[in-house]
Amino acid sequence: MPSGKSLINVGLRLLGLGLFCASPLLAAADWGLPLLMSGFAAVEESRARFQEEKHLAMLTEPLMLSGTLRYVRPDRIEKHITQPYAESLRIDRDRLEWESQGRTRILSLRSQPQIWALAESLRATLAGDLPALQRHYAVKLQGTRTQWTITLEPRYDSLAQFIEQIRLQGRDNQLREVEIIEASGDRSLMRIEEIPN
Amino acid sequence: MRLVWFAVLLLSVVQLARTPINLDLSGFLPSHAQPTQRLLIDQMRDGVGGRLVLLAISGDTTENRARLSQQLAARMQQGDHFSLVANGAPLPPEQLEWLMQRRYLLTPGLSAQSFSAAGLRQALEADLRLLASPLGGMIQAWLPRDPSGAMLMLLQSLAGQNPPVSQHGVWFSHDGKRALLLAYSQAPGMDARAQERALASIRADFSANLRADDGSVSPAQLQLSGAPVFAADARQQIERAAQRTTGLSVLLVTLILWLAYRAWKPVAYSLIPLLTGLLVGAAAVGAWFGSIHGITLAFGAILIGEAVDYPAYLYTHRSAGETLTTTAWRIRHALRLAMLTTALGALFMLLSDLEGLRQLGLLAAAGAVAAGLTTRWVLPSLDPGVYRLPRLPAWPRPPRWLALLLLAGAMVALVRADLVWDDDLAHLSPTPPAALEQDRLLRGELGAPDTRFLLTFTAPTAEAALALSEQHQPWLESLVRDGTITGYALAAQSLPSQTAQQARRAALPDPATARRDLDLALEGLPFRPGSFAPFLRDIEHSRSLPLIQRTDLDGTPWATRVDALLVPGQGHWIALAPLSGVSQAARLTTAIDQHRAPGVALLDIKGDTETLLRNARKQALLLMLAGIAMIALLLGIGLGSVGTVVRTLLPVLAAMLTSTATLLALGIRLNLFHLISLLLVLGIGMNYALFFQRRAENGEAAQRAGLAVGLCGLTSLAAFSCLALTSIPVLHAIGLTVLLGTLFSLFYAAVWRPDVAPNNPG
């Protein structure tokens, strides 16, 4: 004989079941920057291959680069170019290390605000650090969880003089494409393909 | 007599009115110096280190700190206290263009090979990589004019090896919490008053910017550091302490004198010989040297402080019903000896290498004689009114064995002391260690040279000195690479030698060759045709550029740098390279010893100054000993018997030895100022001994002598206790030494005073 207590139990279970079933729907409805960012924030480390093409006004044809990318939470990014030449770029917090032709140049990101803002577009996204991203850019999200685009537009003049727009595309917590359009008209497009662990 | 006195006073005032007072420390540096010492002194007086002010803005937001830095720099540049203000803001376009146009004369590291087809090809390939890198944005604008990157190299060379980090276009500390600036003062570092005015102007400029347009006040704070700040602070602290102690000791001495005489007139008249002595002494210095150092004046006032004793001897020795003229006549021998021994001891300082000490010697000698003569001839004619003297119990006579024991103990302490002297300049500075540490940190952040080490490149002409420094630049680079130093600065970075400029200009190809080689180099590279036309134009233009002369730099920030780092000597020129980040001095000296190149030397401002100070101190000691010997001779003539001479000198010398031993036992190491103070102890002690030694004709006279010495001792003790209580190292050293000296002088004089004698020779 069901007592009052067990009735409540059953009701709660049903309610729980209902909530459980409804959660994907709710998530779909609520999916947005915070959730996307928390997805990125869950990634400790990632590696990827990239192909990049740079279209510069000075050049008659685009520069084509390829190599690997590595990200380690929260603020380390490495970019190793393997083709057409070997070169590597490491960002560790404020420090940028550029190794090219046997020479390493080190520079403080803080002293290069434009490069810093550019690096932040990538680092803050991968870190899932929305406030850091919003410090430099107005952030807009479009699309769905499996096919999204984040559009970044500079929030202050000194950056706007240099960058017009940055577009990041991806699926879930994977970044697939980064396109940077500079104010000068130069642009670069980087395609990224994650290397599973 | 009074007429003569008036005339002398008048002459002194006239002389003083046209005597300039030097407020810098230069008088305490040797005047007849070797070239390196000369350079050292010039560098200390108005070198780079002494003029560099470091500024840090903290508090408020990063943006506001950056804004305040910009506003402060702008205001300081408008003012006339600083010849250079730097805050890391990018160079104005016209200055960039100035450099851009002259880059092929200024930039080191380019050769004819750089402009060949192969050289250009290499540069262009590197440019492509640079364009693809995050630094691409930085070079793009310049690339068509400068594919070989000469401008970038030039800017890096001008910025130094480790420029501070920038945020919002201005320099910041690594933690981002402080905006940083550098300023180079117009006034030389040793002109403390001018530095004070310059620093005050910075503070005023800073506060003027704190209030924003909307009326809110920024909580930001400004911190100043560097040698000018320390100099100004030290001067202020010393001045304040001197004023305070002077005020206090005048009060105490007046009180003691009043308690003794119970009348105002004798108290007031007691000042007359002192003031006369100071006036005449200072005037004598002015007449002899043409100017007087502020420090001489200050120390001189202390040194002839014993002149305040002379009237005390006069007033206390007066017997009932006697006129002062009679008293003065009675004590004339003792007074004359007191005056002459002081003058003689001081006169030996005239042989010193240091002008400051020579002035001090003359001032003290002339002052003592003037004060003595005033006491002997002028004071008796001034009626002090009625005053009565207290009756003091007779001085106890401490047993001789106690004195001998004390003296023996002092001797042992003196012999056993292994560290007697302290020539570390830092110990004389009242700058707190925390401030010095802050300064070191700030200097590191700014990559600014520390004030201690300079490399010197000496050659017959300015051009040769520049060329010599250029020749050794690769070696300097190697010192940076192996971490011996973190950086250096050279005048040749902003003004290369004519030879170097000529060679660089000659390395530029003619237009046809340049075009041909560029086309060859561009083959197969994706650059748009015609991209580098501006480069070809610049090369052609540079081939006919006149070489850069010093006057071409006028109005640019580099003029200040060249003037500071390329200085004339006597018959030669010196290019200076201030070094930054010397962590181990020994490593640096070893590196320089190994390099061993003619014309290249290291100037260690701290070490070399200490050597100078040590030599001056040794000399002062010798001069003092010579002075004591002469005094003994004088006493021999004056007193007529060897026994009396010994009895007079013994207490004084014993007091000097015991004071010195006590200082050492207290863990204090001695410097020049202790020696100067001992000279004063000599003067004071000699007076006590002389007046105690006057064989008293009766008990009444003995009582008066005891009273005189007691009164003088008490006033000295009061005045120098005040000085000993200050925290200013120099003043403390003087105060403590004289305090101890007075105590021991009184003690030994009491021990060796003669019994009441039947006849009176004086």
Coordinates of N, CA and C in Angstrom, one line a residue, chain A residues 33-45 71-74 123-131 172-174:
Chain A
L33 N 27.5 31.9 -25.3 CA 28.9 32.2 -25.0 C 29.3 31.5 -23.7
P34 N 28.5 31.7 -22.6 CA 29.0 31.2 -21.3 C 29.3 29.7 -21.4
L35 N 28.3 28.9 -22.0 CA 28.5 27.5 -22.1 C 29.6 27.1 -23.0
L36 N 29.7 27.8 -24.2 CA 30.8 27.5 -25.1 C 32.1 27.7 -24.4
M37 N 32.2 28.8 -23.7 CA 33.4 29.2 -23.0 C 33.8 28.1 -21.9
S38 N 32.8 27.7 -21.2 CA 33.0 26.7 -20.1 C 33.5 25.4 -20.8
G39 N 33.0 25.2 -22.0 CA 33.5 24.0 -22.7 C 35.0 24.1 -23.0
F40 N 35.4 25.3 -23.4 CA 36.9 25.5 -23.7 C 37.7 25.4 -22.3
A41 N 37.0 26.0 -21.3 CA 37.7 26.0 -20.0 C 38.0 24.6 -19.5
A42 N 37.3 23.6 -20.0 CA 37.5 22.3 -19.5 C 38.7 21.6 -20.1
V43 N 39.2 22.2 -21.2 CA 40.3 21.6 -21.9 C 41.7 22.0 -21.2
E44 N 42.4 21.0 -20.8 CA 43.7 21.3 -20.1 C 44.8 21.6 -21.1
E45 N 44.8 20.7 -22.2 CA 45.8 20.8 -23.2 C 45.3 20.4 -24.5
Y71 N 48.3 24.2 -27.1 CA 47.8 25.1 -26.1 C 47.9 24.4 -24.7
V72 N 48.4 25.0 -23.7 CA 48.3 24.5 -22.4 C 47.7 25.5 -21.5
R73 N 46.6 25.1 -20.7 CA 45.9 26.0 -19.8 C 46.8 26.6 -18.8
P74 N 46.7 27.9 -18.4 CA 45.7 28.8 -19.0 C 46.4 29.7 -20.0
R123 N 44.2 33.1 -27.3 CA 44.5 32.6 -25.9 C 43.2 32.6 -25.1
A124 N 42.6 33.7 -25.0 CA 41.4 33.9 -24.2 C 40.3 32.9 -24.6
T125 N 40.2 32.7 -25.9 CA 39.1 31.8 -26.4 C 39.5 30.4 -26.0
L126 N 40.7 30.0 -26.2 CA 41.1 28.6 -25.8 C 41.0 28.4 -24.3
A127 N 41.2 29.5 -23.6 CA 41.2 29.4 -22.1 C 39.7 29.5 -21.6
G128 N 38.8 29.8 -22.5 CA 37.4 30.0 -22.1 C 37.3 31.2 -21.2
D129 N 38.1 32.2 -21.4 CA 38.2 33.4 -20.6 C 37.5 34.6 -21.3
L130 N 36.1 34.6 -21.1 CA 35.3 35.6 -21.8 C 35.6 37.0 -21.3
P131 N 35.8 37.3 -20.0 CA 36.1 38.6 -19.6 C 37.4 39.2 -20.3
D172 N 31.6 22.5 -31.2 CA 31.8 22.2 -29.7 C 32.9 23.0 -29.2
N173 N 33.8 22.3 -28.4 CA 34.9 23.1 -27.9 C 36.2 22.9 -28.7
Q174 N 36.0 22.8 -30.0 CA 37.1 22.7 -30.9 C 37.1 23.9 -31.9

